[in-house]
Short mmCIF file of C-alpha atoms in Angstrom, two decimals:
data_model
loop_
_atom_site.label_atom_id
_atom_site.label_comp_id
_atom_site.label_asym_id
_atom_site.label_seq_id
_atom_site.Cartn_x
_atom_site.Cartn_y
_atom_site.Cartn_z
CA UNK A 95 -32.15 3.03 35.56
CA UNK A 96 -31.53 -0.51 36.78
CA UNK A 97 -33.34 -3.51 35.19
CA UNK A 98 -35.18 -4.23 38.53
CA UNK A 99 -36.43 -0.69 38.78
CA UNK A 100 -37.61 -0.54 35.20
CA UNK A 101 -39.33 -3.90 35.41
CA UNK A 102 -41.11 -2.84 38.60
CA UNK A 103 -42.23 0.41 36.90
CA UNK A 104 -43.79 -1.67 34.21
CA UNK A 105 -46.29 -2.86 36.74
CA UNK A 106 -46.52 0.19 38.98
CA UNK A 107 -47.30 2.78 36.26
CA UNK A 108 -50.34 1.05 34.68
CA UNK A 109 -51.62 0.30 38.23
CA UNK A 110 -51.42 4.00 39.25
CA UNK A 111 -53.02 5.04 35.89
CA UNK A 112 -55.94 2.65 36.37
CA UNK A 113 -56.38 3.61 40.00
CA UNK A 114 -56.47 7.33 38.98
CA UNK A 115 -59.03 6.55 36.22
CA UNK A 116 -61.19 4.58 38.75
CA UNK A 117 -61.03 7.50 41.25
CA UNK A 118 -61.89 10.09 38.51
CA UNK A 119 -64.79 7.87 37.31
CA UNK A 120 -66.06 7.49 40.94
CA UNK A 121 -65.84 11.23 41.43
CA UNK A 122 -67.59 11.92 38.11
CA UNK A 123 -70.47 9.50 38.81
CA UNK A 124 -70.67 10.67 42.47
CA UNK A 125 -72.79 7.72 43.46
CA UNK A 126 -71.73 5.26 46.27
CA UNK A 127 -74.03 2.69 44.76
CA UNK A 128 -72.86 2.74 41.14
CA UNK A 129 -69.15 2.94 41.84
CA UNK A 130 -67.19 3.56 44.99
CA UNK A 131 -63.64 5.07 45.03
CA UNK A 132 -60.48 2.91 45.41
CA UNK A 133 -59.85 4.72 48.75
CA UNK A 134 -63.32 3.70 50.13
CA UNK A 135 -62.72 0.07 49.02
CA UNK A 136 -59.35 0.04 50.79
CA UNK A 137 -60.83 1.58 53.90
CA UNK A 138 -63.75 -0.95 53.87
CA UNK A 139 -61.34 -3.87 53.32
CA UNK A 140 -59.22 -2.67 56.32
CA UNK A 141 -62.42 -2.34 58.39
CA UNK A 142 -63.65 -5.79 57.41
CA UNK A 143 -60.35 -7.42 57.97
CA UNK A 144 -60.43 -6.15 61.58
CA UNK A 145 -63.42 -8.31 62.27
CA UNK A 146 -63.68 -11.93 63.41
CA UNK A 147 -66.56 -12.45 61.02
CA UNK A 148 -64.35 -11.57 58.03
CA UNK A 149 -61.79 -14.20 58.96
CA UNK A 150 -64.49 -16.79 59.66
CA UNK A 151 -65.93 -16.26 56.17
CA UNK A 152 -62.56 -16.38 54.55
CA UNK A 153 -61.76 -19.57 56.48
CA UNK A 154 -65.14 -21.11 55.67
CA UNK A 155 -64.83 -20.56 51.90
CA UNK A 156 -61.02 -21.24 51.66
CA UNK A 157 -61.13 -24.58 53.42
CA UNK A 158 -63.95 -25.83 51.17
CA UNK A 159 -62.48 -24.53 47.94
CA UNK A 160 -59.00 -25.83 48.89
CA UNK A 161 -60.47 -29.26 49.90
CA UNK A 162 -62.13 -29.53 46.48
CA UNK A 163 -58.80 -28.46 44.81
CA UNK A 164 -56.72 -31.10 46.73
CA UNK A 165 -59.22 -33.89 45.98
CA UNK A 166 -59.32 -32.92 42.27
CA UNK A 167 -55.56 -32.92 42.14
CA UNK A 168 -55.29 -36.30 43.65
CA UNK A 169 -58.09 -37.78 41.46
CA UNK A 170 -56.84 -36.08 38.23
CA UNK A 171 -53.34 -37.38 38.90
CA UNK A 172 -54.64 -40.99 39.04
CA UNK A 173 -56.92 -40.50 36.04
CA UNK A 174 -54.18 -38.80 34.06
CA UNK A 175 -51.69 -41.54 34.71
CA UNK A 176 -54.34 -44.30 33.88
CA UNK A 177 -55.32 -42.48 30.70
CA UNK A 178 -51.72 -42.28 29.61
CA UNK A 179 -51.24 -45.95 30.43
CA UNK A 180 -54.54 -47.52 29.23
CA UNK A 181 -56.22 -46.45 25.97
CA UNK A 182 -59.53 -47.90 27.13
CA UNK A 183 -59.55 -45.80 30.27
CA UNK A 184 -58.69 -42.69 28.29
CA UNK A 185 -61.52 -43.43 25.88
CA UNK A 186 -63.95 -43.85 28.77
CA UNK A 187 -62.88 -40.79 30.80
CA UNK A 188 -62.43 -38.32 27.96
CA UNK A 189 -66.20 -37.61 27.34
CA UNK A 190 -66.60 -37.09 31.03
CA UNK A 191 -63.73 -34.52 31.01
CA UNK A 192 -65.15 -32.81 27.86
CA UNK A 193 -68.57 -32.59 29.33
CA UNK A 194 -67.31 -31.15 32.68
CA UNK A 195 -65.28 -28.58 30.65
CA UNK A 196 -68.25 -27.51 28.51
CA UNK A 197 -71.00 -27.40 31.14
CA UNK A 198 -71.71 -23.92 32.52
CA UNK A 199 -70.95 -23.48 36.16
CA UNK A 200 -74.50 -22.25 37.02
CA UNK A 201 -75.96 -25.56 35.66
CA UNK A 202 -73.56 -27.65 37.73
CA UNK A 203 -74.26 -25.51 40.75
CA UNK A 204 -78.01 -26.03 40.50
CA UNK A 205 -77.60 -29.72 39.84
CA UNK A 206 -75.21 -30.28 42.64
CA UNK A 207 -77.41 -28.32 45.09
CA UNK A 208 -79.90 -31.18 44.65
CA UNK A 209 -77.27 -33.69 45.70
CA UNK A 210 -75.33 -31.95 48.49
CA UNK A 211 -75.93 -29.29 51.10
CA UNK A 212 -75.19 -25.70 50.28
CA UNK A 213 -72.49 -25.68 52.99
CA UNK A 214 -70.43 -28.23 51.01
CA UNK A 215 -71.39 -27.07 47.52
CA UNK A 216 -68.02 -25.21 46.90
CA UNK A 217 -66.08 -28.46 47.58
CA UNK A 218 -67.88 -30.16 44.76
CA UNK A 219 -67.78 -27.15 42.39
CA UNK A 220 -64.03 -26.47 43.05
CA UNK A 221 -63.46 -30.21 42.33
CA UNK A 222 -65.50 -30.10 39.16
CA UNK A 223 -63.71 -26.99 37.83
CA UNK A 224 -60.19 -28.21 38.66
CA UNK A 225 -60.45 -31.95 37.69
CA UNK A 226 -60.78 -31.45 33.85
CA UNK A 227 -57.89 -28.93 33.78
CA UNK A 228 -55.58 -30.98 35.98
CA UNK A 229 -56.52 -34.25 34.31
CA UNK A 230 -55.52 -32.91 30.88
CA UNK A 231 -52.29 -31.46 32.36
CA UNK A 232 -51.24 -34.67 34.12
CA UNK A 233 -52.18 -36.75 31.00
CA UNK A 234 -50.17 -34.59 28.61
CA UNK A 235 -47.32 -34.48 31.15
CA UNK A 236 -47.06 -38.28 30.82
CA UNK A 237 -48.01 -38.77 27.20
CA UNK A 238 -45.51 -36.05 26.12
CA UNK A 239 -42.46 -37.75 27.57
CA UNK A 240 -40.03 -37.94 24.70
CA UNK A 241 -40.29 -41.39 22.98
CA UNK A 242 -36.46 -41.32 22.54
CA UNK A 243 -35.99 -41.22 26.32
CA UNK A 244 -38.32 -44.10 26.74
CA UNK A 245 -36.42 -46.16 24.15
CA UNK A 246 -33.22 -45.22 25.92
CA UNK A 247 -34.68 -46.33 29.24
CA UNK A 248 -35.82 -49.62 27.70
CA UNK A 249 -32.48 -50.37 26.15
CA UNK A 250 -30.51 -49.42 29.29
CA UNK A 251 -32.83 -51.43 31.57
CA UNK A 252 -33.58 -48.28 33.71
CA UNK A 253 -35.46 -49.40 36.79
CA UNK A 254 -39.11 -48.41 37.11
CA UNK A 255 -38.72 -46.01 40.09
CA UNK A 256 -35.82 -44.26 38.22
CA UNK A 257 -37.94 -43.96 35.11
CA UNK A 258 -40.72 -42.32 37.21
CA UNK A 259 -38.18 -40.06 39.18
CA UNK A 260 -36.08 -39.00 36.13
CA UNK A 261 -38.34 -39.27 33.09
CA UNK A 262 -41.86 -38.80 34.21
CA UNK A 263 -41.88 -36.66 37.37
CA UNK A 264 -40.08 -33.59 35.79
CA UNK A 265 -42.61 -33.48 32.97
CA UNK A 266 -45.44 -33.96 35.46
CA UNK A 267 -44.33 -31.24 37.76
CA UNK A 268 -44.06 -28.85 34.82
CA UNK A 269 -47.59 -29.94 33.67
CA UNK A 270 -48.76 -29.27 37.18
CA UNK A 271 -47.16 -25.85 37.32
CA UNK A 272 -48.97 -24.77 34.10
CA UNK A 273 -52.28 -26.39 34.98
CA UNK A 274 -52.48 -25.19 38.48
CA UNK A 275 -52.40 -21.45 37.49
CA UNK A 276 -55.48 -21.94 35.42
CA UNK A 277 -57.14 -24.31 37.87
CA UNK A 278 -56.66 -22.04 40.94
CA UNK A 279 -58.23 -19.09 39.19
CA UNK A 280 -61.08 -21.23 38.07
CA UNK A 281 -61.82 -22.85 41.41
CA UNK A 282 -61.72 -19.60 43.34
CA UNK A 283 -64.02 -17.89 40.85
CA UNK A 284 -66.45 -20.73 40.43
CA UNK A 285 -66.42 -21.69 44.13
CA UNK A 286 -67.38 -18.22 45.25
CA UNK A 287 -69.96 -17.98 42.33
CA UNK A 288 -71.51 -21.25 43.70
CA UNK A 289 -71.68 -19.78 47.22
CA UNK A 290 -73.42 -16.70 45.85
CA UNK A 291 -76.09 -18.93 44.25
CA UNK A 292 -76.41 -21.28 47.27
CA UNK A 293 -75.73 -18.67 49.99
CA UNK A 294 -74.27 -21.04 52.71
CA UNK A 295 -74.24 -19.24 56.10
CA UNK A 296 -70.94 -17.65 56.85
CA UNK A 297 -69.36 -17.90 53.43
CA UNK A 298 -67.65 -15.19 51.34
CA UNK A 299 -70.51 -15.92 48.82
CA UNK A 300 -73.09 -14.96 51.42
CA UNK A 301 -71.29 -11.72 52.04
CA UNK A 302 -71.29 -10.91 48.35
CA UNK A 303 -74.91 -11.82 48.14
CA UNK A 304 -75.70 -9.49 51.06
CA UNK A 305 -73.67 -6.71 49.42
CA UNK A 306 -75.83 -7.08 46.34
CA UNK A 307 -79.08 -7.21 48.35
CA UNK A 308 -78.19 -4.03 50.31
CA UNK A 309 -76.56 -2.34 47.41
CA UNK A 310 -73.35 -2.16 49.53
CA UNK A 311 -71.03 -1.60 46.63
CA UNK A 312 -67.98 -0.83 48.89
CA UNK A 313 -68.51 -4.23 50.57
CA UNK A 314 -68.80 -5.99 47.21
CA UNK A 315 -65.52 -4.43 45.98
CA UNK A 316 -63.76 -5.15 49.33
CA UNK A 317 -64.90 -8.82 49.33
CA UNK A 318 -63.86 -9.19 45.62
CA UNK A 319 -60.49 -7.67 46.38
CA UNK A 320 -60.05 -10.13 49.21
CA UNK A 321 -60.84 -12.98 46.91
CA UNK A 322 -58.36 -11.83 44.29
CA UNK A 323 -55.66 -11.45 46.98
CA UNK A 324 -56.38 -14.94 48.44
CA UNK A 325 -56.33 -16.63 44.99
CA UNK A 326 -53.03 -14.83 44.18
CA UNK A 327 -51.50 -15.88 47.54
CA UNK A 328 -52.48 -19.58 46.95
CA UNK A 329 -51.21 -19.41 43.38
CA UNK A 330 -47.85 -17.91 44.37
CA UNK A 331 -47.45 -20.36 47.24
CA UNK A 332 -48.16 -23.40 45.11
CA UNK A 333 -46.01 -22.18 42.22
CA UNK A 334 -43.13 -21.44 44.68
CA UNK A 335 -43.33 -25.02 46.10
CA UNK A 336 -43.63 -26.54 42.62
CA UNK A 337 -40.78 -24.45 41.23
CA UNK A 338 -38.48 -25.53 44.08
CA UNK A 339 -39.42 -29.19 43.54
CA UNK A 340 -38.75 -28.89 39.74
CA UNK A 341 -35.35 -27.28 40.37
CA UNK A 342 -34.48 -29.96 42.89
CA UNK A 343 -35.40 -32.70 40.44
CA UNK A 344 -33.36 -31.11 37.69
CA UNK A 345 -30.08 -30.66 39.59
CA UNK A 346 -29.56 -32.84 42.68
CA UNK B 1069 -25.50 -62.70 16.36
CA UNK B 1070 -27.21 -63.59 13.14
CA UNK B 1071 -29.67 -62.06 10.61
CA UNK B 1072 -31.25 -64.78 8.44
CA UNK B 1073 -33.20 -63.51 5.38
CA UNK B 1074 -34.41 -60.57 7.31
CA UNK B 1075 -36.73 -58.15 5.44
CA UNK B 1076 -37.74 -54.76 6.91
CA UNK B 1077 -39.75 -51.96 5.33
CA UNK B 1078 -41.11 -48.61 6.48
CA UNK B 1079 -44.18 -48.10 4.39
CA UNK B 1080 -43.13 -48.25 0.78
CA UNK B 1081 -39.44 -47.87 1.64
CA UNK B 1082 -37.69 -51.30 1.71
CA UNK B 1083 -34.64 -51.18 4.03
CA UNK B 1084 -33.64 -54.83 4.05
CA UNK B 1085 -34.73 -57.60 1.70
CA UNK B 1086 -33.69 -61.11 2.60
CA UNK B 1087 -30.74 -59.73 4.37
CA UNK B 1088 -28.36 -62.14 6.06
CA UNK B 1089 -25.32 -61.35 8.33
CA UNK B 1090 -23.30 -63.02 11.06
CA UNK B 1091 -21.57 -61.00 13.67
CA UNK B 1092 -18.81 -62.81 15.55
CA UNK B 1093 -19.14 -62.76 19.35
CA UNK B 1094 -16.35 -61.38 21.55
CA UNK B 1095 -14.90 -59.32 18.69
CA UNK B 1096 -15.15 -55.72 17.46
CA UNK B 1097 -17.16 -55.35 14.33
CA UNK B 1098 -17.32 -52.12 12.36
CA UNK B 1099 -20.40 -51.70 10.26
CA UNK B 1100 -20.15 -49.04 7.51
CA UNK B 1101 -22.02 -47.97 4.48
CA UNK B 1102 -23.67 -45.09 2.63
CA UNK B 1103 -26.19 -42.86 4.39
CA UNK B 1104 -29.79 -44.36 4.47
CA UNK B 1105 -28.53 -47.91 3.74
CA UNK B 1106 -29.98 -49.28 6.96
CA UNK B 1107 -27.23 -49.08 9.58
CA UNK B 1108 -29.42 -47.52 12.23
CA UNK B 1109 -32.26 -49.92 11.38
CA UNK B 1110 -29.90 -52.82 11.86
CA UNK B 1111 -29.16 -51.43 15.34
CA UNK B 1112 -32.74 -51.01 16.18
CA UNK B 1113 -33.49 -54.58 15.21
CA UNK B 1114 -30.63 -55.82 17.40
CA UNK B 1115 -31.95 -53.86 20.24
CA UNK B 1116 -35.57 -55.18 19.74
CA UNK B 1117 -36.84 -51.67 19.16
CA UNK B 1118 -38.11 -52.86 15.72
CA UNK B 1119 -39.42 -56.20 14.67
CA UNK B 1120 -38.42 -57.68 11.22
CA UNK B 1121 -41.29 -58.06 8.77
CA UNK B 1122 -39.91 -61.54 7.93
CA UNK B 1123 -36.89 -63.74 8.58
CA UNK B 1124 -35.01 -64.55 11.70
CA UNK B 1125 -32.87 -62.64 14.09
CA UNK B 1126 -30.71 -64.38 16.68
CA UNK B 1127 -29.42 -62.32 19.49
CA UNK B 1128 -27.80 -63.75 22.54
CA UNK B 1129 -27.43 -61.99 25.89
CA UNK B 1130 -28.01 -58.47 26.85
CA UNK B 1131 -27.49 -55.76 24.26
CA UNK B 1132 -26.95 -52.14 25.03
CA UNK B 1133 -26.18 -49.25 22.78
CA UNK B 1134 -25.14 -45.63 22.25
CA UNK B 1135 -27.74 -43.95 19.96
CA UNK B 1136 -26.83 -41.57 17.19
CA UNK B 1137 -28.43 -38.79 19.16
CA UNK B 1138 -27.09 -38.38 22.63
CA UNK B 1139 -30.52 -38.89 24.32
CA UNK B 1140 -29.22 -37.21 27.55
CA UNK B 1141 -31.76 -35.29 29.62
CA UNK B 1142 -30.71 -31.73 29.00
CA UNK B 1143 -32.16 -30.06 32.09
CA UNK B 1144 -30.55 -32.61 34.46
CA UNK B 1145 -27.02 -32.80 35.87
CA UNK B 1146 -24.34 -35.10 34.37
CA UNK B 1147 -24.52 -37.08 37.66
CA UNK B 1148 -28.31 -37.71 37.32
CA UNK B 1149 -27.90 -38.70 33.69
CA UNK B 1150 -25.32 -41.34 34.64
CA UNK B 1151 -27.02 -42.55 37.78
CA UNK B 1152 -30.10 -43.21 35.71
CA UNK B 1153 -28.49 -46.42 34.49
CA UNK B 1154 -26.27 -47.46 37.50
CA UNK B 1155 -26.02 -47.15 41.26
CA UNK B 1156 -22.19 -47.41 41.08
CA UNK B 1157 -21.37 -43.81 41.67
CA UNK B 1158 -17.53 -44.35 42.06
CA UNK B 1159 -17.44 -46.17 38.68
CA UNK B 1160 -19.43 -43.34 37.02
CA UNK B 1161 -16.98 -40.82 38.52
CA UNK B 1162 -13.91 -42.83 37.54
CA UNK B 1163 -15.17 -43.10 33.88
CA UNK B 1164 -15.89 -39.36 33.77
CA UNK B 1165 -12.31 -38.69 35.01
CA UNK B 1166 -10.90 -40.95 32.20
CA UNK B 1167 -12.95 -39.11 29.83
CA UNK B 1168 -11.46 -35.74 30.91
CA UNK B 1169 -14.78 -34.60 32.32
CA UNK B 1170 -14.12 -34.82 36.10
CA UNK B 1171 -15.18 -31.24 36.69
CA UNK B 1172 -18.64 -31.70 35.10
CA UNK B 1173 -20.19 -34.06 37.57
CA UNK B 1174 -22.71 -31.53 38.74
CA UNK B 1175 -23.01 -29.53 35.46
CA UNK B 1176 -26.26 -29.30 33.76
CA UNK B 1177 -26.11 -31.30 30.47
CA UNK B 1178 -27.41 -28.56 28.36
CA UNK B 1179 -24.52 -26.28 29.40
CA UNK B 1180 -21.97 -28.76 27.82
CA UNK B 1181 -20.42 -28.58 24.44
CA UNK B 1182 -21.51 -31.13 21.66
CA UNK B 1183 -18.36 -33.09 22.16
CA UNK B 1184 -18.69 -33.18 25.92
CA UNK B 1185 -22.31 -34.39 25.69
CA UNK B 1186 -21.09 -37.19 23.27
CA UNK B 1187 -18.56 -38.36 25.87
CA UNK B 1188 -21.12 -38.35 28.67
CA UNK B 1189 -23.61 -40.28 26.49
CA UNK B 1190 -20.91 -42.82 25.65
CA UNK B 1191 -20.04 -43.17 29.43
CA UNK B 1192 -23.63 -43.72 30.18
CA UNK B 1193 -23.93 -46.45 27.61
CA UNK B 1194 -20.75 -48.10 29.07
CA UNK B 1195 -22.15 -47.97 32.60
CA UNK B 1196 -25.09 -50.27 31.57
CA UNK B 1197 -24.89 -54.00 31.97
CA UNK B 1198 -24.40 -55.77 28.59
CA UNK B 1199 -22.91 -58.65 26.67
CA UNK B 1200 -22.98 -56.77 23.38
CA UNK B 1201 -22.49 -53.02 22.94
CA UNK B 1202 -23.57 -51.22 19.74
CA UNK B 1203 -22.30 -47.75 19.22
CA UNK B 1204 -23.87 -45.61 16.49
CA UNK B 1205 -21.40 -42.96 15.35
CA UNK B 1206 -19.78 -42.86 18.77
CA UNK B 1207 -17.07 -40.17 18.11
CA UNK B 1208 -19.14 -37.59 16.27
CA UNK B 1209 -17.99 -34.12 17.38
CA UNK B 1210 -14.89 -35.31 19.32
CA UNK B 1211 -11.42 -33.88 18.64
CA UNK B 1212 -8.49 -36.27 18.23
CA UNK B 1213 -7.43 -36.25 21.90
CA UNK B 1214 -10.96 -36.90 23.14
CA UNK B 1215 -11.35 -39.62 20.55
CA UNK B 1216 -8.15 -41.39 21.78
CA UNK B 1217 -9.32 -41.15 25.38
CA UNK B 1218 -12.68 -42.56 24.65
CA UNK B 1219 -11.35 -45.38 22.56
CA UNK B 1220 -9.04 -46.24 25.40
CA UNK B 1221 -11.84 -46.25 27.95
CA UNK B 1222 -14.01 -48.18 25.46
CA UNK B 1223 -11.35 -50.97 25.07
CA UNK B 1224 -10.90 -51.18 28.81
CA UNK B 1225 -14.68 -51.51 29.52
CA UNK B 1226 -15.47 -53.90 26.63
CA UNK B 1227 -12.81 -56.34 27.76
CA UNK B 1228 -13.51 -59.23 25.43
CA UNK B 1229 -17.22 -58.65 25.03
CA UNK B 1230 -18.84 -58.11 21.67
CA UNK B 1231 -18.62 -54.52 20.25
CA UNK B 1232 -20.37 -53.29 17.14
CA UNK B 1233 -19.57 -49.86 15.92
CA UNK B 1234 -21.62 -48.16 13.19
CA UNK B 1235 -19.53 -45.46 11.49
CA UNK B 1236 -19.08 -43.83 8.10
CA UNK B 1237 -15.62 -42.58 9.01
CA UNK B 1238 -12.90 -44.89 7.68
CA UNK B 1239 -10.22 -43.25 9.88
CA UNK B 1240 -12.01 -44.81 12.88
CA UNK B 1241 -11.29 -48.43 11.75
CA UNK B 1242 -7.58 -48.00 12.66
CA UNK B 1243 -8.49 -46.72 16.15
CA UNK B 1244 -10.77 -49.71 16.74
CA UNK B 1245 -8.40 -52.35 15.26
CA UNK B 1246 -8.28 -55.29 15.49
CA UNK B 1247 -11.82 -55.44 14.08
CA UNK B 1248 -14.04 -57.00 11.41
CA UNK B 1249 -15.20 -54.58 8.81
CA UNK B 1250 -18.77 -55.20 7.50
CA UNK B 1251 -19.82 -53.09 4.57
CA UNK B 1252 -23.63 -52.90 3.97
#
């Protein structure tokens, strides 16, 4: 058996086992409210994806979560650089980051709802979830640059832009790669959770809320599955771009 | 270059106590001595990477160095490691050729042998602009042929400037002759 085939089977076999268990449990419970079968979920997802409303909701939620993500990456990059450069800035920002990390999402959602409209809540929530993770990643990416390289750059009179390009950027890109995997999962989960609480019109969160209201379990599973797929697509896309950038920086 | 009554300690460990030394400009000086006697500290003081606790240190012009560790960026190509310190690509290529590494321009540094890395590190140091060059154990891991190649390249590049070589290998004195030998 080839290596590729055996590595694929490592993922396929558990997936099949869990799908069969799910199907068996759904048959055993025999209640479309308690648990729907995987076939029903797939059918419902296909039905939903054939409607314009589905894509409108996806677009509505994605654009806001993604906007929050982009703003958070930009701000955390600046704050990470400033923290690594200025101890005073780091001392000032650290309590903010720690507080943002420790505060429950629900508390932030309720507080932010007082400040902004429910339509734009997921932008703020996505930002607040991503910022502390990416701030720490960027800060560590800079702070962990090997001191022996920095000494070398000082002795050799390496120009500032070359220091950034060859010493800091590769470390930053790797920190970005590890941070974004965690941040993306967080921003999608918390962004949608915020929408479920605030119920903005036309969002995925609203659809999940309605599924709960009408005990439409198949819809709940189908929407959840669509969120997982979307988060994975974004993660793979960003990691692909980052990976290519890192390789380009290493050998060029 | 002159050390006048320089003292330097790391915590309780005293490395130099009222240490004085004059290094003649425009010549090659070999600094030798037992391990831990302060050869690398002396280099770090000359490079302004450390400050003396007391005493005076007079250094004129720009000082560059080859560190005891290669300090090459392992996941980057030889080309990028060399172009970190210069924009003169033809010069970097020519030195690589003289060092017998012409086929390694695009190789990742971490795929090279220890001796090859040492040669790349030495080339990178020689590509920097300097009035004084300090080399800390420059020929570690090199076979005799590579050593001769690198000494020849070194003499060509140094061309009348000040060269300070830190080594514990007395066989290297002859390779670097004529030179002043300073025992710490």
